[in-house]
């Protein structure tokens, strides 16, 4: 198959993925999840050599599969090892933060349109809900400062789409947070316009520490999206405690502080639904209709029963040209209304003096 | 108590006699050790072959010189292969007049057996001793870096903690007669199901990709054969998860040869992310030269405790200075001339 044929196939799959996304904003899904997922699996096996090898090693013939779950998931570490991509050239490459250990993972994307459509559709539903416009304040770097961060891209996208004025959006410049700039910006917000704050957990902890008990009241109805782990960048604060502290600092209701769960290796995001649905439980994440989080047994990779803890196999129909199914090392549990995120899978308890992978990849303390 | 070098060597020789006594009864320890270590019964018996029972005068002189000379040592065995108790106690006894030993709570059998067989009034089991409350001159800790740090934080200010942390082994094959190296290499892999810091988990093969795949395939064959006579032990659920995850990422990155209880992956490039978990897993990487192998290993060089090779003379000048270098098949049986791990204390 030549490049033009591959491109044509990719374009067609992107169009189908976007049709699923648009249906979420109004209308019936044009096809089933499994139908698009299995076609994505076949496309990726045909054009991503590593995925073809994985299918062969698992003795899975994709020609006959009818369910998304029948296709193997690509381990997230593969993004650190090989090109998980159907083409030679990407329009965008997102990279993992690399703050934990080892080499950085890379997610190549040919057509950002599908990523953007999905992020906007679900972000609007989960974060904006009753708002059409909102000033967006990002406690993170700008795309100029972090051009390879998928999170920064998403925040910039939300600012572009949701914020009428885009007056001073990013409050981390070259490292430290600009608390006085943030204070000044919040002081100039119209009380009639609720704001949307987008932040990593560690940025919020830095802000709270910087405020030292002081508050930065946002207009009524404002909301805060927090995301990501700490990765050693700040002291760690329990999720409930952080939620309470952030709600107090910004003078917003606790339910207006919602967590996002996303990964560089994915094109879709998951949210706590507390902003959109007052009855939603904090700590329970929901998926958009074009993505699924399936807890699987780590050894067999078979789905575990509802309510049991497994590692997250994430099926993301917006990952058209890379890996529609990604096997993470995050522990999750299905609960009514969505799934709970239970932290990273711990390494096996040692039964000898052999080195564990996390020890192997840890930064050298001598450097 | 002032002890001469000869006194200290004699103390260690006493332990070697105890080791021979325990080794002679190894079949009686088999079921209990199989239960506590997760090795198969045959795996336990193979592990016993790594238990030091003899040493030359020169080796013991080196051991004594490396041990230091102090009054008391408390040995904490936390995470180690079961035979490591002998060397740990020997080093402590070479160093000190009085030794107390806290065996691993999970796997205390061999430490207790050795201490009992030694009948040395100056070696005692001190299972309930809290390191912060006792006052030895030194504490020798065999465990994870985290455990070593934790104990270092609990001891009295004047107590020295010598940490022996985790590590890994690397194998290197350079010669045309590479097929002769497969059986000894597999023996090194199978011993302790790679749970030891001397166990090879990566093999560099000097040659092209086709040679790497051929070597990986033959290792796969030999591991499959070995499984019939010496099956792998039981992996915990977490170990099985790690094995599955590694196997899948290895398949994505290269060619995997998998069988019951083992997997071998051949990739063009080495990445620390691809180092396999313990079990019976091996990463095979073809390299153009030994120099390129060590360049690839540079980011993880500080973790390499042992290198097994068919050409020690060519490997030695390139290897990290702390790594023990041996022929393949002998990686798990270094001479009793000091700690297995020659890296500086943590």
XYZ file of C-alpha atoms in Angstrom:
713
model
C 0.000 0.000 0.000
C 1.455 3.392 -0.912
C 1.505 6.471 1.265
C -1.494 8.086 -0.426
C -3.612 4.995 0.189
C -2.522 4.876 3.807
C -3.328 8.551 4.177
C -6.724 8.027 2.632
C -7.436 5.201 5.031
C -6.304 7.341 7.945
C -8.450 10.268 6.829
C -11.476 8.014 6.610
C -10.861 6.674 10.127
C -10.403 10.203 11.478
C -13.698 11.186 9.873
C -15.438 8.254 11.547
C -13.881 9.121 14.920
C -14.997 12.732 14.562
C -18.491 11.598 13.647
C -18.600 9.733 16.973
C -17.459 12.880 18.742
C -19.962 15.107 16.967
C -22.735 12.681 17.808
C -21.967 13.275 21.485
C -22.838 16.924 20.971
C -26.166 15.991 19.416
C -27.359 13.008 17.469
C -27.049 9.278 17.262
C -23.636 7.610 17.011
C -23.178 6.637 13.373
C -21.671 3.262 14.262
C -20.780 1.120 17.217
C -17.674 1.558 19.326
C -16.536 -1.941 18.418
C -16.939 -1.366 14.703
C -14.577 1.611 14.623
C -12.231 0.104 17.226
C -11.656 -3.084 15.278
C -11.040 -1.157 12.071
C -8.527 1.011 13.920
C -6.806 -2.101 15.230
C -6.523 -3.531 11.727
C -5.223 -0.223 10.329
C -2.654 0.097 13.092
C -1.477 -3.489 12.743
C -1.013 -2.905 9.026
C 1.029 0.275 9.467
C 2.642 0.165 12.908
C 5.215 -2.641 12.805
C 5.426 -2.980 16.580
C 1.693 -3.503 16.836
C 1.806 -6.187 14.165
C 4.537 -7.931 16.172
C 2.505 -7.650 19.371
C -0.533 -9.191 17.662
C 1.641 -11.982 16.283
C 3.245 -12.637 19.671
C -0.218 -12.889 21.213
C -1.323 -15.074 18.296
C -4.243 -12.794 17.556
C -5.524 -12.492 14.040
C -7.265 -9.153 13.738
C -9.031 -10.134 10.530
C -11.763 -11.924 12.402
C -12.208 -9.900 15.588
C -15.506 -8.166 16.254
C -14.924 -6.571 19.653
C -12.503 -3.866 20.726
C -11.438 -5.989 23.665
C -10.178 -8.734 21.362
C -7.356 -6.539 20.076
C -4.183 -6.343 22.149
C -3.388 -3.096 23.926
C -0.034 -1.404 23.477
C 1.871 -1.053 26.774
C 2.366 2.629 27.538
C 6.129 1.991 27.867
C 6.185 1.181 24.145
C 5.874 4.923 23.533
C 9.327 5.225 25.144
C 10.816 2.483 23.016
C 9.542 2.665 19.495
C 7.561 4.701 17.051
C 3.922 4.011 17.848
C 2.753 5.647 14.668
C 1.517 4.664 11.227
C 3.501 7.280 9.316
C 7.029 8.584 9.028
C 6.190 12.186 9.690
C 3.946 13.713 12.328
C 2.388 17.145 12.487
C 2.772 17.198 16.268
C 4.798 15.175 18.754
C 3.729 15.242 22.371
C 6.215 14.033 24.956
C 5.720 12.725 28.460
C 7.066 14.899 31.220
C 10.080 12.710 31.923
C 10.034 13.848 35.513
C 9.568 10.389 36.959
C 12.306 8.285 35.449
C 13.772 6.876 32.309
C 13.381 8.088 28.756
C 10.426 10.255 27.750
C 7.534 8.725 25.887
C 6.530 10.259 22.571
C 3.105 10.363 20.971
C 3.150 11.278 17.295
C -0.026 12.762 15.874
C -0.752 13.310 12.196
C -4.055 15.139 12.457
C -4.681 17.161 15.600
C -8.228 17.919 14.491
C -9.600 14.737 16.023
C -7.713 15.291 19.292
C -9.000 18.857 19.468
C -12.591 17.929 18.609
C -12.705 15.297 21.340
C -10.978 17.413 23.972
C -13.285 20.341 23.301
C -16.505 18.342 23.177
C -15.892 16.492 26.424
C -14.110 19.371 28.158
C -17.035 21.661 27.363
C -19.499 19.113 28.741
C -17.540 18.319 31.890
C -16.018 21.677 32.790
C -18.106 24.380 31.179
C -21.464 22.598 31.497
C -23.835 25.558 31.887
C -21.351 28.157 30.621
C -20.758 29.139 27.035
C -17.798 31.409 27.725
C -15.419 31.847 30.632
C -12.126 33.554 31.317
C -9.531 30.762 31.330
C -6.607 30.935 33.745
C -3.903 28.315 33.310
C -1.544 27.606 36.194
C 0.946 26.165 33.791
C 3.281 27.116 30.976
C 2.204 28.507 27.616
C 2.564 26.485 24.387
C 5.617 28.588 23.565
C 7.270 27.453 26.788
C 6.121 23.818 26.568
C 5.524 23.063 22.890
C 5.594 19.278 23.347
C 3.156 19.041 26.260
C -0.243 17.630 25.413
C -1.677 19.135 28.592
C -0.436 22.580 27.649
C -1.890 22.129 24.185
C -5.264 21.209 25.693
C -5.212 24.171 28.074
C -4.354 26.531 25.222
C -7.154 24.995 23.173
C -9.659 25.566 25.977
C -8.436 29.134 26.392
C -8.841 29.772 22.668
C -12.318 28.266 22.494
C -13.851 29.182 25.848
C -12.301 32.553 26.662
C -13.674 35.639 24.972
C -10.720 37.892 25.765
C -7.724 35.637 26.363
C -6.227 38.357 28.469
C -3.249 36.926 30.361
C -3.922 33.190 30.376
C -0.727 31.422 31.470
C 0.738 32.010 34.902
C 3.869 29.880 34.874
C 6.741 31.521 33.071
C 10.166 29.897 32.922
C 9.556 27.863 36.052
C 7.991 29.714 38.980
C 4.344 30.623 39.254
C 3.403 34.270 38.855
C 1.189 34.517 41.933
C 1.012 38.295 41.891
C 0.074 38.274 38.207
C -2.641 35.728 38.954
C -3.897 37.824 41.848
C -4.015 40.885 39.629
C -5.816 39.016 36.841
C -8.410 37.607 39.231
C -8.873 41.069 40.711
C -9.850 42.358 37.287
C -12.348 39.590 36.480
C -15.932 40.635 36.084
C -18.011 39.207 38.922
C -20.633 38.342 36.321
C -18.376 35.915 34.469
C -17.394 32.687 36.197
C -13.832 31.681 35.375
C -12.222 28.357 34.531
C -8.892 27.589 36.198
C -6.800 24.781 34.695
C -3.934 23.481 36.799
C -1.767 20.551 37.689
C -1.973 19.274 41.230
C 1.574 20.344 42.002
C 0.926 23.836 40.635
C -2.042 24.125 42.962
C 0.071 23.015 45.907
C 2.697 25.615 44.993
C -0.053 28.234 44.782
C -1.528 27.235 48.136
C 1.918 27.339 49.701
C 2.529 30.720 48.088
C -0.753 32.100 49.340
C 0.041 30.984 52.877
C -3.616 30.817 53.887
C -4.630 33.878 51.896
C -7.487 33.554 49.375
C -8.032 34.525 45.750
C -11.829 34.597 45.425
C -13.081 33.842 41.933
C -16.437 35.017 40.580
C -19.367 32.902 41.702
C -19.820 29.765 39.629
C -16.144 29.557 38.731
C -14.543 26.136 38.458
C -11.163 24.500 38.719
C -9.787 21.546 36.782
C -6.852 19.803 38.443
C -4.832 17.079 36.836
C -1.739 14.960 37.079
C 0.361 13.537 39.838
C 3.096 15.258 41.789
C 6.164 13.552 40.293
C 8.306 14.966 43.055
C 7.608 18.558 42.035
C 5.870 19.524 45.240
C 4.774 18.025 48.525
C 1.978 15.513 48.016
C -1.522 16.288 49.244
C -4.400 13.816 49.436
C -7.034 14.388 46.755
C -9.830 15.284 49.190
C -7.607 17.614 51.137
C -6.421 19.353 47.979
C -9.977 19.737 46.759
C -11.038 21.369 50.023
C -7.993 23.648 50.112
C -8.427 24.727 46.487
C -12.153 25.364 46.952
C -11.378 27.493 49.974
C -8.550 29.398 48.287
C -10.668 30.285 45.259
C -13.918 30.591 47.233
C -15.731 28.082 45.035
C -17.943 25.150 45.921
C -16.025 21.892 46.358
C -17.984 20.273 43.575
C -16.605 22.916 41.232
C -13.137 21.499 41.713
C -12.928 18.528 39.332
C -10.062 16.240 38.456
C -9.038 15.311 34.954
C -7.226 12.063 34.072
C -5.293 12.037 30.871
C -2.070 10.696 29.412
C 0.276 11.912 26.722
C -0.184 8.560 24.992
C -3.949 9.172 24.607
C -6.047 11.642 22.662
C -9.020 11.601 25.039
C -9.499 12.695 28.622
C -11.592 11.599 31.598
C -13.154 13.803 34.253
C -14.873 13.745 37.582
C -18.393 14.782 36.652
C -19.157 16.910 39.712
C -19.320 20.180 37.782
C -21.750 18.888 35.163
C -23.837 16.777 37.530
C -24.369 17.944 41.105
C -25.147 14.393 42.203
C -21.929 12.935 40.783
C -19.453 11.527 43.271
C -15.991 13.018 43.565
C -13.332 10.462 42.796
C -15.428 8.828 40.081
C -14.208 9.549 36.560
C -16.382 9.339 33.481
C -15.419 8.562 29.898
C -16.628 10.138 26.685
C -18.523 7.725 24.418
C -15.460 7.361 22.173
C -13.204 6.055 24.935
C -13.384 3.261 27.491
C -11.425 2.399 30.585
C -11.402 -1.345 31.175
C -9.791 -2.743 34.351
C -7.934 -5.907 33.390
C -6.019 -8.561 35.271
C -2.353 -7.645 34.997
C -1.231 -11.175 34.243
C -3.946 -12.442 31.911
C -5.103 -9.066 30.567
C -8.683 -10.333 30.813
C -11.250 -7.841 32.167
C -11.862 -8.199 35.884
C -15.351 -8.245 37.331
C -17.089 -4.960 38.104
C -15.921 -3.656 41.436
C -12.576 -5.462 41.291
C -9.311 -3.616 40.904
C -7.392 -4.083 37.682
C -4.898 -2.186 35.604
C -6.364 0.268 33.121
C -6.650 -0.818 29.532
C -7.770 2.343 27.784
C -9.505 2.181 24.425
C -9.481 5.559 22.719
C -11.055 5.900 19.275
C -9.383 9.290 18.828
C -5.958 7.590 18.797
C -6.303 6.924 15.091
C -2.721 6.792 13.845
C -0.993 5.433 16.959
C -2.578 2.923 19.351
C -6.326 2.783 19.881
C -5.798 0.598 22.975
C -3.150 1.443 25.556
C -2.213 -0.701 28.530
C -1.282 1.593 31.398
C 0.223 0.824 34.782
C -2.554 2.652 36.615
C -4.900 0.717 38.871
C -8.603 1.362 38.358
C -11.950 -0.002 39.510
C -15.344 0.251 37.804
C -18.005 1.740 40.066
C -21.534 2.978 39.359
C -21.227 6.011 37.111
C -17.661 5.481 35.982
C -14.318 4.373 37.349
C -12.051 5.140 40.257
C -8.362 5.832 39.837
C -6.344 4.036 42.514
C -2.771 5.037 41.754
C 0.053 3.415 39.939
C 0.552 -0.327 40.059
C 3.194 -0.983 42.704
C 6.170 -3.104 41.761
C 6.265 -6.701 42.915
C 7.539 -7.081 46.477
C 11.170 -8.189 46.264
C 11.990 -11.852 46.805
C 15.689 -11.356 46.325
C 18.270 -8.684 45.626
C 17.475 -8.294 41.928
C 16.947 -4.757 40.775
C 13.364 -3.582 40.148
C 12.646 -1.570 37.014
C 11.649 1.516 39.001
C 15.025 1.352 40.773
C 16.806 0.914 37.477
C 15.126 3.983 36.001
C 15.398 6.186 39.078
C 17.648 9.215 38.711
C 21.215 8.687 39.902
C 21.413 10.311 43.349
C 25.095 11.035 42.706
C 24.234 13.377 39.837
C 38.782 -8.495 71.888
C 41.836 -8.361 69.701
C 41.749 -10.912 66.889
C 44.475 -11.738 64.442
C 43.848 -12.231 60.737
C 44.313 -15.945 61.306
C 41.645 -15.879 64.049
C 39.258 -14.177 61.724
C 39.947 -16.566 58.864
C 39.410 -19.447 61.282
C 36.018 -18.013 62.238
C 35.016 -17.920 58.586
C 36.314 -21.428 58.045
C 34.025 -22.482 60.881
C 31.130 -21.019 58.956
C 32.185 -22.843 55.804
C 32.124 -26.095 57.774
C 28.610 -25.182 58.900
C 27.723 -24.467 55.296
C 28.894 -27.921 54.233
C 26.802 -29.446 56.999
C 23.725 -27.538 55.877
C 24.415 -28.380 52.236
C 24.585 -32.079 53.091
C 21.059 -31.783 54.507
C 19.786 -29.619 51.641
C 17.021 -32.018 50.641
C 15.431 -31.645 54.060
C 15.277 -27.857 53.628
C 13.852 -28.087 50.121
C 10.091 -27.945 50.738
C 10.282 -25.094 53.246
C 12.626 -23.077 51.051
C 10.441 -23.739 48.021
C 7.515 -22.320 49.960
C 9.313 -19.229 51.198
C 11.344 -18.375 48.104
C 8.820 -19.150 45.392
C 11.374 -21.403 43.682
C 10.495 -24.907 42.587
C 11.992 -27.756 44.593
C 14.524 -28.308 41.833
C 15.175 -24.578 41.801
C 16.007 -24.682 45.504
C 18.441 -27.547 44.982
C 20.064 -25.694 42.098
C 20.292 -22.606 44.317
C 22.155 -24.674 46.913
C 24.919 -25.105 44.357
C 25.626 -21.394 44.816
C 26.098 -21.812 48.570
C 29.758 -21.224 49.359
C 31.329 -24.276 50.964
C 35.008 -23.851 50.175
C 37.421 -20.972 49.846
C 41.152 -20.622 49.325
C 43.400 -18.910 51.845
C 43.886 -16.037 49.426
C 40.158 -15.576 49.017
C 39.604 -15.552 52.752
C 42.485 -13.139 53.228
C 40.738 -10.797 50.772
C 37.440 -11.269 52.551
C 38.973 -10.427 55.910
C 40.751 -7.404 54.479
C 37.491 -6.150 52.963
C 35.542 -6.740 56.177
C 37.246 -4.263 58.489
C 37.908 -4.919 62.155
C 35.326 -3.939 64.729
C 33.705 -5.303 67.861
C 30.092 -5.981 66.904
C 28.007 -6.261 63.774
C 24.274 -6.683 63.410
C 23.265 -8.239 60.070
C 19.833 -7.437 58.631
C 18.786 -9.827 55.881
C 15.796 -8.231 54.195
C 15.745 -8.965 50.467
C 18.299 -11.442 49.207
C 18.494 -14.898 47.676
C 18.430 -17.595 50.320
C 22.080 -18.608 50.040
C 23.267 -15.022 50.541
C 23.005 -15.519 54.292
C 26.321 -17.406 54.355
C 28.427 -14.641 52.826
C 26.644 -11.971 54.853
C 27.357 -13.753 58.128
C 30.908 -14.604 57.034
C 31.673 -10.975 56.252
C 30.252 -9.888 59.588
C 32.149 -12.572 61.487
C 35.351 -11.691 59.661
C 34.824 -8.117 60.776
C 33.606 -8.581 64.322
C 34.031 -10.597 67.457
C 30.283 -10.690 67.986
C 27.609 -10.976 65.303
C 23.841 -10.879 65.602
C 21.686 -11.800 62.615
C 18.132 -10.806 61.844
C 16.989 -13.241 59.148
C 14.478 -12.173 56.547
C 11.048 -12.654 58.201
C 9.815 -14.065 54.909
C 12.687 -16.422 54.345
C 14.559 -17.193 57.594
C 15.339 -20.880 57.044
C 18.902 -20.879 55.807
C 20.188 -18.107 58.076
C 18.856 -19.960 61.098
C 20.268 -23.271 59.863
C 23.721 -21.806 59.269
C 23.850 -20.133 62.665
C 22.743 -23.341 64.348
C 25.278 -25.444 62.461
C 28.093 -22.998 63.175
C 27.777 -23.549 66.928
C 29.709 -20.331 67.341
C 28.734 -18.619 70.616
C 29.617 -15.282 69.041
C 27.032 -15.591 66.271
C 23.465 -15.269 67.450
C 20.088 -14.893 65.866
C 18.643 -11.525 66.881
C 15.263 -11.577 65.250
C 13.523 -9.180 67.571
C 16.292 -6.667 67.783
C 15.273 -3.171 66.849
C 18.236 -1.554 65.150
C 17.533 1.782 66.770
C 17.711 0.293 70.253
C 20.788 -1.885 69.964
C 24.268 -0.560 69.815
C 26.529 -2.526 67.518
C 29.459 -0.847 65.842
C 28.060 -1.608 62.412
C 24.799 -2.716 60.844
C 25.059 -4.617 57.563
C 21.811 -4.370 55.623
C 20.978 -6.568 52.652
C 17.846 -5.198 51.019
C 16.243 -2.515 48.893
C 17.730 0.965 48.833
C 14.620 2.153 50.644
C 15.193 -0.328 53.488
C 18.823 0.711 53.780
C 17.867 4.388 53.954
C 15.195 3.648 56.526
C 17.602 1.737 58.780
C 20.233 4.414 58.359
C 17.673 6.856 59.707
C 16.914 4.702 62.756
C 20.336 3.740 64.093
C 22.259 5.573 66.800
C 24.419 8.403 65.430
C 27.719 6.567 65.939
C 26.611 3.356 64.229
C 27.877 2.758 60.702
C 25.391 1.226 58.259
C 26.840 -0.749 55.355
C 24.173 -1.153 52.714
C 24.155 -3.920 50.152
C 21.423 -2.902 47.724
C 19.862 -4.503 44.673
C 21.611 -4.928 41.369
C 21.637 -6.871 38.148
C 23.892 -8.997 35.981
C 24.748 -8.642 32.318
C 26.034 -11.320 29.958
C 28.234 -10.746 26.926
C 28.981 -13.231 24.158
C 31.635 -12.358 21.614
C 32.957 -15.520 20.020
C 32.004 -17.506 16.984
C 31.481 -20.547 19.176
C 28.536 -18.831 20.828
C 26.430 -21.995 20.940
C 28.746 -23.364 23.623
C 27.792 -20.445 25.842
C 24.049 -21.008 25.819
C 23.842 -23.791 28.396
C 26.073 -22.016 30.948
C 24.157 -18.767 30.373
C 20.817 -20.474 30.895
C 22.155 -21.954 34.106
C 22.941 -18.435 35.327
C 19.457 -17.257 34.306
C 17.620 -20.167 35.885
C 19.438 -20.101 39.213
C 17.142 -18.322 41.718
C 14.767 -17.516 38.832
C 16.706 -14.263 38.350
C 15.841 -12.957 41.793
C 19.481 -12.353 42.644
C 21.630 -9.310 41.950
C 24.092 -11.503 40.044
C 21.447 -12.883 37.693
C 21.892 -11.889 34.040
C 18.886 -10.096 32.594
C 20.475 -8.667 29.461
C 22.735 -10.414 26.952
C 24.831 -8.506 24.446
C 25.922 -10.513 21.428
C 28.705 -9.218 19.265
C 27.262 -9.583 15.796
C 24.369 -8.612 13.604
C 20.635 -8.759 14.136
C 20.310 -12.194 12.541
C 22.885 -13.581 14.954
C 21.054 -11.965 17.869
C 17.813 -13.638 16.809
C 19.564 -17.004 16.417
C 21.074 -16.722 19.889
C 17.712 -15.703 21.367
C 16.019 -18.627 19.662
C 18.533 -21.142 21.002
C 18.269 -19.682 24.514
C 14.498 -20.030 24.200
C 14.954 -23.664 23.221
C 17.298 -24.311 26.122
C 15.004 -22.568 28.612
C 12.095 -24.669 27.356
C 14.166 -27.822 27.799
C 15.341 -26.736 31.245
C 11.740 -26.163 32.267
C 11.093 -29.889 31.879
C 13.788 -30.812 34.397
C 13.902 -27.712 36.552
C 10.616 -25.824 36.277
C 10.389 -22.207 37.189
C 8.880 -21.534 40.588
C 5.622 -19.776 41.251
C 5.519 -16.071 40.472
C 3.376 -13.821 42.641
C 0.437 -12.018 41.015
C 2.472 -8.814 40.880
C 5.441 -10.627 39.344
C 3.159 -12.209 36.745
C 1.734 -8.776 35.905
C 5.227 -7.387 35.450
C 6.138 -10.333 33.252
C 3.084 -9.859 31.037
C 3.668 -6.146 30.715
C 7.340 -6.695 29.843
C 6.542 -9.424 27.368
C 4.084 -7.191 25.520
C 6.387 -4.191 25.360
C 9.217 -6.479 24.292
C 7.023 -7.845 21.517
C 6.329 -4.295 20.401
C 10.025 -3.411 20.397
C 11.502 -6.594 18.975
C 11.156 -10.306 18.441
C 9.936 -12.407 21.345
C 10.540 -16.120 21.804
C 8.232 -17.218 24.586
C 7.569 -20.570 26.169
C 6.149 -21.947 29.364
C 7.669 -19.966 32.192
C 10.094 -17.922 30.107
C 10.471 -15.296 27.388
C 13.459 -14.072 25.412
C 13.347 -10.856 23.434
C 15.784 -9.755 20.764
C 15.862 -6.035 19.978
C 18.164 -3.906 17.886
C 18.754 -1.364 20.623
C 19.183 -1.520 24.361
C 16.889 0.578 26.510
C 16.720 0.459 30.308
C 12.942 0.344 29.895
C 13.346 -3.083 28.289
C 15.289 -4.729 31.120
C 13.092 -7.687 32.003
C 11.659 -8.431 35.425
C 12.880 -11.462 37.406
C 11.552 -14.866 36.379
C 13.214 -16.416 33.388
C 13.338 -13.474 31.008
C 16.217 -12.264 28.934
C 16.778 -9.309 26.646
C 19.194 -10.088 23.810
C 20.819 -7.149 22.048
C 23.165 -7.590 19.090
C 25.990 -5.028 19.034
C 28.701 -4.175 16.549
C 31.396 -4.059 19.207
C 31.992 -4.414 22.912
C 32.507 -0.670 23.065
C 28.979 -0.067 21.782
C 27.610 -2.520 24.360
C 29.184 -0.599 27.220
C 28.144 2.725 25.726
C 24.548 1.466 25.722
C 24.917 0.254 29.297
C 26.348 3.505 30.559
C 23.053 4.864 31.996
C 22.646 1.737 34.123
C 26.332 0.965 34.785
C 26.036 1.785 38.482
C 23.540 -1.072 38.886
C 25.672 -3.774 37.272
C 27.015 -6.135 39.895
C 28.196 -8.989 37.674
C 29.194 -9.561 34.079
C 29.409 -13.048 32.632
C 31.255 -13.440 29.362
C 33.141 -15.773 27.077
C 35.955 -13.224 26.817
C 36.800 -11.769 30.230
C 40.084 -10.328 29.000
C 38.419 -8.083 26.403
C 35.542 -7.193 28.691
C 37.509 -6.281 31.799
C 39.026 -2.980 30.584
C 35.643 -1.735 29.398
C 33.485 -2.882 32.320
C 32.538 -0.759 35.335
C 35.312 -1.194 37.894
C 32.954 -2.480 40.576
C 31.476 -5.300 38.459
C 32.523 -8.874 39.109
C 33.578 -10.514 35.847
C 33.352 -14.239 35.372
C 32.829 -16.880 32.764
C 29.253 -17.687 31.899
C 27.830 -20.380 34.120
C 29.760 -18.988 37.084
C 28.059 -15.641 37.522
C 26.139 -16.822 40.576
C 29.168 -18.367 42.264
C 31.748 -15.659 42.859
C 34.676 -16.574 45.116
C 34.240 -15.874 48.809
C 36.633 -12.943 48.745
C 34.368 -10.107 49.904
C 30.829 -8.871 49.324
C 29.283 -10.070 46.054
C 28.457 -6.470 45.389
C 31.628 -4.428 45.088
C 29.901 -1.111 44.631
C 30.634 1.423 47.314
C 28.230 1.376 50.226
C 25.122 3.437 49.724
